[in-house]
């Protein structure tokens, strides 16, 4: 029986077995009737050990009685045995009552034990809380004590004079030696008073110096006014002499210095300097030409460049005879020979080509004396600081900004066939590994310097031709300006493309319908290796149109569940050479030009009919117009797609574009040509 049943059980009245008859009750009997039996009170009086022994004894008796009843029943049903069985059954019931009572007592003991445990736990928690409070107070007091011990007065930060100087310089009314000698506190106060007195004196001196400074500044201002009034007079004199200088063709001092320095230039750089200066004076006033480098080092180069290479063996023999020091290793000798082989002339020519938008292309031309070639380094600066988009990292890079200015001229190889024989002697495989330090030896750079290298035979001597430089100067300068303007235009366009905005100028709005639902969601640059691994660009790769000098990008156009990937090949000669688009549509499966004629037609609209998208000259909007045309083509493709009648609900892409004819021919080509100003689409 559970403890709950024992709790709900009503208290019993204690009745003695030998109770007197009702008619013979005494006063003590009536008092006992008023007492109630309480098992909770009895638990405190009983010994648990004895109850356990009673439990064991009762169980044994029950087992014995049950065994006897079983034995009597197995013998047969006699009347005497029935009486014995009934007697033993009564005894068993008594034992069962005893077990029930022991069970109730055990539950009561368990409840009391739990209550006592709970009370003890509460006391422990209370003591623990008091302990935590005391520990917190102790910690707080310790922190306060630490703060007090670590307290630093402001006077400790002041660098006071030493005690010897204090007692030597301070007056007696402040030092008070008889008091401060034995009292550190009074001594510190006296030193602080002396410090205050000294600072007052210095402050007074500082104010005097300030007043003197103001007087001197006023005198300086008066002299400045005099000099500033003199400057306009000098300027007027200079302006008055300008017509005389122009009439007499008198160059300025800077021009004289430049021409004096140009005398020490090597022949190719001299030709470049003369022709560039002449072109700037005649055709482009915004072209700036200058010479940079050490003139003294150039004067020291009295030997021709080719003689230094021929005399290497003689100089090595003389060194072996005149010195007994240990010779350098073969690797060090090769490194020294490579450095000598790739040595540049101390002087270089700087060309600053300024465009209409105030952007400047800085070109630095070098001459490699032992290789007999010219190299160039390029750098582009703008009037305002550009925020470089991630995809525009290589557009203005010095390594690629001038790549393929003329078709096929990537500037990675030396144009002089004789250099390969020179490289073999010093262990140089190719000049490609050194172009970042030396500059790029483009073919047009050699022509600007008047150098011409026939491919049939090696050339060991420098032959400069002014007419060759002059014939290529104007064309090259125009190409350089066009390249810079094109790259800057792409730089600005990429900043918008990376934010999902296709910039279309007002001059090109007529090329597209008013409403374009498809949008550009991604524009990133990809590596050449990644482009060649795309499965839908194999045709371009096999056709040889994906060279390592091109720039590669990936565009993603979305509308609803349809996603159109466009792999773009951007030639360095953009925009005279249009970009090439390869498409892959992911909608109801993967569709490329291999399995969908309409995808091939979309590629044709962008790649073949690009002249319609060039816009006004010089055609810098071609790429963005192609991307916008791609969005329009995706709208037409999706809106003209036949709707599956088995699918309930509205059409995913309702037709918003006006088309004269949805399909044409057995390949069911869609109308992708946009007709302005009518605003409808038709087939080509």
XYZ file of C-alpha atoms in Angstrom:
684
model
C 0.000 0.000 0.000
C 1.348 3.424 -0.967
C 2.211 6.198 1.426
C -0.621 8.390 0.057
C -3.205 5.809 1.085
C -1.622 5.685 4.531
C -1.863 9.502 4.779
C -5.524 9.515 3.829
C -6.401 6.727 6.224
C -8.435 7.932 9.169
C -6.888 7.662 12.661
C -7.975 4.670 14.620
C -9.186 4.492 18.188
C -6.989 2.425 20.512
C -8.956 -0.466 21.849
C -7.573 -3.010 24.316
C -8.256 -6.726 23.822
C -9.481 -7.167 27.429
C -11.951 -4.277 27.376
C -14.763 -4.356 29.939
C -18.407 -4.571 29.012
C -20.286 -1.468 27.967
C -22.257 -1.368 31.165
C -19.177 -1.540 33.373
C -17.038 1.311 31.851
C -14.873 3.258 34.269
C -13.538 6.800 34.122
C -10.129 5.626 32.838
C -11.895 3.789 30.024
C -13.691 6.913 28.900
C -10.349 8.811 28.899
C -8.733 6.158 26.678
C -11.584 6.428 24.183
C -10.590 10.058 23.557
C -7.071 9.109 22.467
C -6.404 8.457 18.785
C -3.889 6.053 17.325
C -1.175 7.836 15.279
C 1.312 5.819 13.253
C 3.504 8.931 12.752
C 3.992 9.076 16.505
C 4.503 5.344 16.715
C 7.341 5.525 14.126
C 9.407 7.588 16.561
C 8.895 4.992 19.284
C 9.609 1.891 17.247
C 13.057 0.551 16.424
C 13.620 0.122 12.655
C 15.878 -2.834 13.298
C 13.207 -4.672 15.220
C 10.670 -3.865 12.522
C 13.040 -5.381 9.981
C 13.406 -8.514 12.110
C 9.590 -8.619 12.486
C 9.285 -8.292 8.724
C 11.615 -11.225 8.164
C 9.833 -13.296 10.772
C 6.406 -12.485 9.308
C 7.542 -13.449 5.811
C 8.907 -16.749 7.093
C 5.661 -17.472 8.931
C 3.650 -16.682 5.815
C 5.805 -19.044 3.785
C 5.343 -21.749 6.414
C 1.565 -21.274 6.629
C 1.197 -21.259 2.873
C 3.205 -24.451 2.641
C 1.048 -26.119 5.316
C -2.160 -25.023 3.566
C -0.827 -26.413 0.326
C 0.068 -29.673 2.036
C -3.369 -29.973 3.690
C -5.156 -29.308 0.433
C -3.128 -31.947 -1.346
C -4.081 -34.645 1.206
C -7.822 -34.528 0.650
C -10.889 -32.633 1.792
C -11.668 -33.774 5.404
C -13.558 -31.662 7.864
C -10.671 -31.575 10.340
C -8.324 -30.430 7.602
C -10.784 -27.733 6.562
C -10.780 -26.372 10.081
C -6.994 -26.404 10.144
C -6.844 -24.694 6.797
C -9.227 -21.978 7.981
C -7.181 -21.545 11.148
C -3.989 -21.139 9.168
C -5.740 -18.745 6.770
C -6.707 -16.540 9.676
C -3.148 -16.591 10.920
C -1.957 -15.652 7.422
C -4.362 -12.703 7.336
C -2.981 -11.527 10.641
C 0.526 -11.724 9.218
C -0.634 -9.810 6.121
C -1.995 -7.081 8.356
C 1.370 -6.948 10.073
C 3.123 -6.594 6.694
C 0.781 -3.765 5.707
C 1.484 -1.969 8.921
C 5.234 -2.407 8.445
C 4.841 -1.059 4.894
C 3.039 2.023 6.156
C 5.661 2.585 8.806
C 8.413 2.273 6.175
C 6.735 4.889 3.977
C 6.323 7.214 6.938
C 10.022 6.794 7.820
C 10.922 7.544 4.163
C 8.845 10.718 4.145
C 10.366 11.892 7.411
C 13.840 11.178 6.078
C 13.162 13.230 2.961
C 11.764 16.095 5.018
C 14.796 16.070 7.284
C 17.118 15.964 4.257
C 15.296 18.913 2.664
C 15.525 20.956 5.868
C 19.225 20.186 6.161
C 19.769 21.151 2.513
C 17.986 24.457 3.037
C 20.214 25.188 5.994
C 23.296 24.335 3.934
C 22.093 26.612 1.094
C 21.495 29.428 3.543
C 24.969 28.975 5.032
C 26.466 28.825 1.512
C 24.706 32.051 0.524
C 25.993 33.724 3.656
C 29.475 32.454 2.819
C 29.248 33.885 -0.711
C 28.112 37.244 0.627
C 30.992 37.283 3.070
C 33.473 36.300 0.344
C 32.117 39.059 -1.928
C 32.504 41.582 0.869
C 36.039 40.345 1.499
C 36.878 40.641 -2.208
C 35.375 44.148 -2.345
C 37.379 45.193 0.675
C 40.535 43.719 -0.830
C 39.956 45.707 -4.049
C 39.428 48.889 -2.079
C 42.585 48.223 -0.101
C 44.490 47.573 -3.352
C 43.170 50.823 -4.837
C 44.248 52.703 -1.756
C 47.697 51.102 -1.856
C 48.058 51.803 -5.600
C 46.807 55.376 -5.386
C 49.191 57.790 -7.049
C 49.079 61.477 -6.478
C 49.443 63.934 -9.328
C 52.658 65.246 -7.870
C 54.335 61.894 -8.580
C 54.045 62.627 -12.306
C 55.886 65.917 -11.929
C 59.620 65.772 -12.506
C 60.827 67.735 -9.493
C 64.330 69.036 -9.056
C 66.705 66.975 -6.981
C 67.038 67.566 -3.243
C 70.515 69.050 -3.615
C 69.300 71.635 -6.138
C 66.186 72.303 -4.048
C 68.086 73.174 -0.868
C 70.701 75.033 -2.888
C 68.408 77.210 -5.032
C 65.154 77.519 -3.049
C 64.859 80.481 -0.662
C 64.784 79.686 3.111
C 61.129 80.705 3.474
C 60.205 77.885 1.047
C 62.820 75.217 1.798
C 62.531 75.445 5.632
C 65.426 73.055 6.091
C 64.950 72.731 9.870
C 61.395 71.401 9.318
C 61.596 69.534 6.016
C 64.813 67.615 6.698
C 63.129 65.257 9.120
C 59.608 65.214 7.671
C 59.228 63.737 4.144
C 55.674 65.040 3.851
C 56.644 68.637 4.613
C 59.666 68.197 2.358
C 57.427 67.164 -0.581
C 55.081 70.103 0.041
C 58.031 72.490 0.071
C 59.414 71.055 -3.179
C 55.981 71.442 -4.790
C 55.834 75.076 -3.668
C 59.238 75.666 -5.215
C 58.096 73.963 -8.427
C 55.032 76.234 -8.538
C 57.192 79.295 -8.025
C 59.519 78.251 -10.848
C 56.610 77.604 -13.203
C 55.176 81.039 -12.509
C 58.510 82.566 -13.472
C 58.687 80.459 -16.656
C 55.104 81.392 -17.569
C 56.002 85.053 -17.282
C 59.049 84.484 -19.461
C 56.885 82.566 -21.968
C 54.509 85.514 -22.264
C 57.428 87.818 -22.933
C 58.687 85.483 -25.662
C 55.224 85.391 -27.239
C 55.103 89.158 -27.398
C 58.546 89.201 -29.050
C 57.370 86.531 -31.485
C 54.339 88.613 -32.459
C 56.574 91.588 -33.126
C 58.840 89.489 -35.350
C 55.823 88.020 -37.186
C 54.563 91.498 -37.903
C 57.940 92.404 -39.386
C 57.848 89.242 -41.509
C 54.345 90.093 -42.730
C 55.524 93.533 -43.790
C 58.401 91.989 -45.759
C 56.048 89.404 -47.294
C 53.734 92.143 -48.480
C 56.691 93.850 -50.077
C 57.789 90.652 -51.803
C 54.245 89.822 -52.921
C 53.927 93.262 -54.459
C 57.218 92.616 -56.249
C 56.032 89.307 -57.759
C 53.345 90.803 -60.055
C 55.895 93.253 -61.399
C 58.275 90.419 -62.226
C 55.431 88.474 -63.853
C 54.482 91.445 -65.969
C 58.101 91.777 -67.080
C 58.194 88.075 -67.974
C 54.907 88.313 -69.872
C 56.186 91.333 -71.759
C 59.280 89.408 -72.848
C 57.309 86.368 -74.118
C 56.607 87.835 -77.605
C 60.292 88.615 -77.975
C 61.225 85.044 -77.014
C 58.660 83.597 -79.407
C 59.774 85.894 -82.198
C 63.420 85.022 -81.697
C 62.607 81.311 -81.111
C 64.425 81.371 -77.810
C 63.821 78.123 -75.802
C 63.407 78.176 -72.083
C 66.019 76.990 -69.593
C 64.283 73.671 -69.079
C 64.361 72.972 -72.795
C 68.073 73.831 -72.862
C 68.730 71.420 -70.027
C 66.692 68.696 -71.709
C 68.594 69.030 -74.966
C 71.907 69.040 -73.133
C 70.910 65.825 -71.419
C 69.632 64.316 -74.683
C 73.176 64.383 -76.052
C 74.013 61.511 -73.705
C 71.026 59.367 -74.677
C 71.653 56.125 -76.596
C 70.593 56.324 -80.268
C 67.157 54.613 -79.901
C 66.140 56.789 -76.945
C 67.470 59.870 -78.725
C 65.357 59.098 -81.799
C 62.326 58.600 -79.565
C 62.993 61.859 -77.710
C 63.383 63.886 -80.903
C 60.372 62.406 -82.686
C 58.105 62.587 -79.632
C 59.078 66.201 -79.002
C 58.425 67.071 -82.642
C 55.065 65.296 -82.608
C 54.081 67.083 -79.401
C 54.920 70.485 -80.819
C 53.163 69.843 -84.123
C 50.148 67.655 -83.315
C 49.608 67.188 -79.592
C 50.329 70.072 -77.259
C 49.302 67.898 -74.290
C 52.174 65.441 -74.859
C 54.960 65.961 -72.342
C 58.469 64.594 -73.002
C 61.225 64.479 -70.374
C 64.501 62.727 -69.640
C 65.198 61.044 -66.348
C 68.296 59.435 -64.895
C 71.898 60.121 -63.957
C 73.854 62.114 -66.534
C 77.134 61.373 -64.759
C 76.635 57.638 -65.110
C 75.743 58.114 -68.775
C 78.957 60.076 -69.326
C 80.928 57.267 -67.692
C 79.729 54.852 -70.369
C 82.426 55.739 -72.869
C 82.630 52.230 -74.305
C 80.087 50.959 -76.820
C 77.682 48.393 -75.382
C 78.931 45.591 -77.645
C 82.551 45.958 -76.501
C 81.710 45.151 -72.884
C 80.332 41.785 -73.903
C 83.292 40.888 -76.151
C 85.847 41.764 -73.486
C 84.336 39.574 -70.751
C 86.781 36.734 -71.319
C 89.801 39.149 -71.332
C 88.708 40.786 -68.090
C 88.276 37.373 -66.431
C 91.822 36.372 -67.462
C 93.265 39.590 -66.081
C 91.454 39.077 -62.787
C 92.912 35.573 -62.451
C 96.422 36.907 -63.000
C 96.222 39.961 -60.776
C 94.452 38.430 -57.757
C 94.961 35.345 -55.696
C 91.578 35.482 -54.044
C 89.165 32.618 -54.308
C 87.068 32.721 -57.491
C 83.279 32.955 -57.101
C 81.164 29.905 -57.768
C 79.609 29.182 -61.135
C 76.143 30.184 -59.934
C 77.363 33.583 -58.742
C 79.195 34.130 -62.031
C 76.043 33.341 -64.006
C 73.993 35.741 -61.867
C 76.529 38.498 -62.439
C 76.535 37.819 -66.167
C 72.744 37.879 -66.279
C 72.687 41.227 -64.472
C 75.257 42.599 -66.896
C 73.316 41.189 -69.840
C 70.068 42.860 -68.698
C 71.675 46.148 -67.692
C 69.740 49.277 -68.622
C 71.091 52.619 -69.746
C 71.190 55.143 -66.872
C 68.971 57.568 -68.790
C 65.339 56.975 -69.725
C 62.698 58.927 -71.639
C 59.357 59.794 -70.001
C 56.242 60.452 -72.068
C 53.096 61.788 -70.396
C 50.146 61.413 -72.736
C 47.160 63.394 -71.457
C 43.637 62.486 -72.570
C 40.489 64.621 -72.736
C 39.174 63.422 -69.368
C 42.410 64.598 -67.667
C 43.656 61.034 -67.331
C 47.372 60.641 -68.009
C 49.285 57.682 -69.407
C 52.831 57.748 -68.051
C 55.283 55.863 -70.290
C 58.890 55.267 -69.254
C 61.145 53.992 -72.050
C 64.375 52.156 -71.250
C 67.214 50.892 -73.405
C 68.917 47.569 -72.640
C 72.435 48.182 -73.806
C 73.646 44.587 -74.245
C 70.398 43.316 -75.778
C 69.992 46.305 -78.121
C 66.256 46.564 -77.480
C 63.919 49.087 -75.880
C 61.364 48.411 -73.159
C 58.521 50.420 -71.699
C 56.695 50.611 -68.380
C 53.200 52.091 -68.260
C 51.156 53.692 -65.505
C 47.735 55.349 -65.672
C 46.641 58.172 -63.379
C 43.270 59.910 -63.288
C 42.095 63.312 -62.161
C 39.944 61.724 -59.457
C 40.786 58.668 -57.419
C 39.131 55.565 -58.818
C 37.485 52.903 -56.671
C 38.801 49.767 -58.312
C 36.155 47.049 -58.696
C 37.223 43.459 -58.103
C 36.665 42.501 -61.741
C 38.640 45.529 -63.016
C 41.895 44.499 -61.363
C 43.729 43.754 -64.633
C 42.321 46.587 -66.750
C 44.818 49.242 -65.646
C 47.546 46.829 -64.570
C 50.977 47.933 -65.866
C 51.542 44.380 -67.072
C 48.489 44.270 -69.344
C 47.300 47.810 -70.054
C 49.352 48.007 -73.292
C 49.170 44.330 -74.231
C 48.346 43.699 -77.900
C 48.208 47.381 -78.819
C 48.942 45.997 -82.256
C 47.526 42.509 -82.929
C 49.777 39.760 -81.584
C 52.205 42.146 -79.867
C 51.994 40.916 -76.255
C 55.483 42.116 -75.230
C 56.594 38.863 -73.608
C 59.354 37.952 -76.059
C 62.387 39.856 -77.270
C 62.042 41.191 -80.814
C 65.777 40.860 -81.500
C 66.614 37.349 -82.791
C 70.213 37.750 -81.633
C 69.120 37.847 -78.000
C 68.316 34.122 -77.942
C 71.988 33.294 -78.587
C 72.973 35.694 -75.823
C 70.453 34.115 -73.441
C 71.849 30.638 -74.090
C 75.292 31.744 -72.885
C 74.046 32.959 -69.486
C 71.252 30.430 -68.932
C 68.230 32.689 -69.535
C 65.331 30.707 -70.965
C 63.075 33.592 -71.924
C 62.703 37.306 -71.312
C 59.171 36.744 -69.960
C 60.563 36.188 -66.442
C 62.162 39.663 -66.355
C 59.582 41.931 -68.019
C 58.106 43.093 -64.710
C 61.459 44.612 -63.721
C 62.791 45.621 -67.123
C 59.579 46.578 -68.924
C 57.866 45.111 -71.977
C 59.767 45.012 -75.297
C 56.766 45.666 -77.555
C 57.392 45.840 -81.294
C 55.866 49.303 -81.504
C 58.353 50.480 -78.850
C 61.224 49.376 -81.073
C 59.690 51.184 -84.042
C 59.272 54.390 -82.043
C 62.988 54.174 -81.308
C 63.782 53.584 -84.958
C 64.833 49.953 -84.393
C 64.018 47.303 -86.954
C 64.937 43.649 -86.517
C 64.680 41.420 -89.610
C 63.690 37.867 -88.740
C 65.932 36.167 -91.287
C 69.280 36.849 -89.589
C 70.507 37.940 -86.141
C 71.407 41.567 -85.670
C 74.270 42.569 -83.379
C 74.467 46.267 -84.164
C 72.008 49.043 -83.491
C 70.442 50.563 -86.604
C 68.181 53.517 -85.880
C 65.907 55.054 -88.461
C 64.177 58.383 -87.856
C 61.729 57.791 -90.699
C 60.591 54.489 -89.132
C 59.909 56.245 -85.836
C 58.107 59.157 -87.510
C 55.900 56.868 -89.600
C 54.617 55.039 -86.514
C 54.502 57.905 -84.014
C 51.080 59.373 -84.820
C 49.311 56.035 -85.195
C 50.804 54.693 -81.972
C 49.906 57.799 -79.964
C 46.303 57.601 -81.138
C 46.155 53.915 -80.248
C 47.587 54.640 -76.806
C 44.955 57.305 -76.140
C 42.203 55.031 -77.379
C 43.466 52.198 -75.181
C 43.517 54.363 -72.047
C 40.053 55.801 -72.700
C 38.682 52.336 -73.413
C 40.146 50.855 -70.229
C 38.898 53.759 -68.093
C 35.421 53.389 -69.599
C 35.483 49.653 -68.812
C 36.730 50.450 -65.308
C 33.679 52.638 -64.619
C 31.301 50.171 -66.264
C 32.620 47.239 -64.198
C 31.908 49.169 -60.998
C 28.227 49.263 -62.001
C 28.157 45.698 -63.342
C 29.412 44.295 -60.045
C 26.397 45.902 -58.342
C 24.003 44.322 -60.844
C 23.447 47.544 -62.833
C 23.941 47.581 -66.601
C 24.796 51.227 -67.445
C 23.110 52.277 -70.678
C 23.737 55.830 -71.880
C 20.958 58.035 -73.167
C 22.400 57.748 -76.684
C 21.744 53.984 -76.648
C 18.266 53.808 -75.089
C 16.656 53.408 -78.514
C 18.403 50.049 -78.955
C 16.287 48.386 -76.242
C 12.615 48.234 -75.230
C 11.412 50.391 -72.387
C 10.831 47.450 -70.039
C 13.499 44.803 -69.460
C 12.583 42.273 -66.775
C 15.712 40.105 -66.784
C 18.507 41.500 -64.683
C 22.216 41.036 -64.240
C 22.956 39.532 -60.814
C 26.629 38.610 -61.110
C 29.713 39.873 -62.920
C 33.060 38.359 -61.947
C 36.424 37.799 -63.538
C 37.615 34.248 -64.165
C 40.988 32.772 -65.014
C 41.923 31.544 -68.460
C 42.130 27.972 -67.165
C 38.621 28.202 -65.676
C 37.252 29.478 -68.990
C 38.773 26.620 -70.976
C 37.286 24.069 -68.556
C 33.700 25.275 -69.135
C 31.795 22.739 -71.231
C 29.943 25.354 -73.299
C 33.085 27.267 -74.367
C 34.821 24.441 -76.223
C 33.978 25.930 -79.636
C 35.759 29.195 -78.804
C 38.773 27.366 -77.364
C 39.074 25.044 -80.337
C 38.786 27.988 -82.737
C 41.827 29.602 -81.078
C 39.913 32.686 -79.898
C 40.711 32.159 -76.202
C 44.323 33.265 -75.902
C 46.140 33.834 -72.634
C 46.401 37.580 -73.328
C 42.621 38.049 -73.280
C 40.525 38.929 -70.227
C 37.777 36.540 -69.161
C 34.566 37.247 -67.246
C 31.434 35.425 -66.183
C 28.010 37.120 -66.196
C 24.827 35.693 -64.694
C 21.426 36.978 -65.879
C 18.300 35.867 -64.021
C 14.585 36.076 -64.445
C 12.470 33.992 -62.126
C 13.756 30.427 -62.127
C 15.716 30.879 -65.356
C 19.449 31.532 -65.059
C 21.569 32.454 -68.062
C 25.342 32.120 -67.776
C 27.467 34.149 -70.185
C 31.206 33.489 -70.500
C 32.791 36.627 -71.997
C 36.136 36.864 -73.808
C 37.395 40.455 -73.770
C 40.174 41.100 -76.257
C 42.849 43.650 -75.227
C 41.928 45.557 -78.413
C 38.399 46.316 -77.159
C 36.344 48.097 -78.495
C 37.718 47.745 -82.032
C 37.600 43.983 -81.431
C 34.217 43.039 -79.943
C 33.808 40.734 -76.928
C 32.698 37.135 -77.547
C 29.800 35.672 -75.558
C 29.116 31.967 -74.969
C 25.747 31.179 -73.342
C 24.342 28.428 -71.133
C 20.691 28.607 -69.993
C 19.603 26.659 -66.904
C 15.824 26.403 -67.151
C 13.968 23.147 -67.626
C 17.347 21.548 -68.116
C 20.650 22.863 -69.409
C 20.578 24.509 -72.839
C 23.593 25.527 -74.897
C 24.263 26.181 -78.573
C 24.826 22.450 -79.018
C 21.298 21.389 -78.056
C 19.204 24.548 -78.629
C 19.126 26.527 -81.876
C 17.635 29.545 -80.111
C 20.670 29.774 -77.797
C 22.838 29.785 -80.925
C 20.620 32.534 -82.351
C 21.023 34.560 -79.132
C 24.809 34.227 -79.366
C 24.616 35.375 -82.986
C 22.592 38.446 -81.994
C 25.278 39.459 -79.495
C 28.454 38.352 -81.267
C 27.664 38.763 -84.981
C 25.316 41.759 -84.929
C 27.532 43.732 -82.549
C 27.810 46.716 -84.912
C 24.234 47.671 -84.066
C 25.270 47.931 -80.408
C 28.442 50.015 -80.753
C 26.616 53.268 -80.115
C 28.315 56.596 -80.763
C 32.023 56.599 -81.521
C 34.422 55.443 -80.221
C 32.071 52.617 -79.172
C 33.035 52.260 -75.519
C 29.431 51.235 -74.675
C 29.635 48.032 -76.707
C 30.065 45.641 -73.755
C 27.246 47.111 -71.653
C 24.964 47.246 -74.700
C 25.704 43.587 -75.378
C 24.804 42.698 -71.801
C 21.591 44.726 -72.007
C 20.765 43.049 -75.319
C 21.392 39.701 -73.586
C 18.792 40.578 -70.920
C 16.302 41.506 -73.662
C 16.986 38.255 -75.535
C 16.373 36.234 -72.364
C 13.018 38.013 -71.928
C 12.022 37.161 -75.498
C 13.186 33.551 -75.108
C 11.186 32.982 -71.919
C 8.054 34.904 -72.907
C 7.705 33.138 -76.252
C 8.195 29.684 -74.736
C 5.049 27.536 -75.084
C 3.033 27.044 -71.884
C 2.358 23.523 -70.575
C -1.454 23.152 -70.394
C -1.181 20.315 -67.876
C 0.236 22.750 -65.304
C -2.398 24.750 -63.480
C -1.982 28.376 -62.540
C -0.759 31.438 -64.401
C 2.115 31.337 -66.844
C 5.508 31.840 -65.200
C 6.682 34.300 -67.846
C 3.705 36.154 -69.371
C 4.338 37.632 -72.791
C 5.024 41.366 -72.542
C 7.046 41.855 -75.730
C 5.198 42.402 -79.001
C 6.262 39.845 -81.617
C 5.014 39.663 -85.214
C 5.672 35.957 -85.363
C 6.615 33.670 -82.480
C 8.484 30.977 -84.423
C 9.962 30.494 -87.865
C 11.319 27.517 -89.751
C 11.710 23.900 -88.711
C 14.152 24.864 -85.941
C 11.434 27.216 -84.538
C 13.736 30.220 -84.191
C 12.281 32.991 -82.042
C 12.104 36.675 -83.030
C 15.150 38.265 -81.403
C 15.565 41.382 -83.553
C 14.241 44.565 -81.923
C 12.725 47.137 -84.265
C 12.864 50.764 -83.205
C 10.780 52.928 -82.959
C 7.890 50.494 -83.632
C 8.856 48.517 -80.518
C 8.202 44.994 -81.808
C 10.429 41.969 -82.306
C 10.887 40.137 -85.583
C 13.112 37.577 -87.228
C 16.231 38.518 -89.147
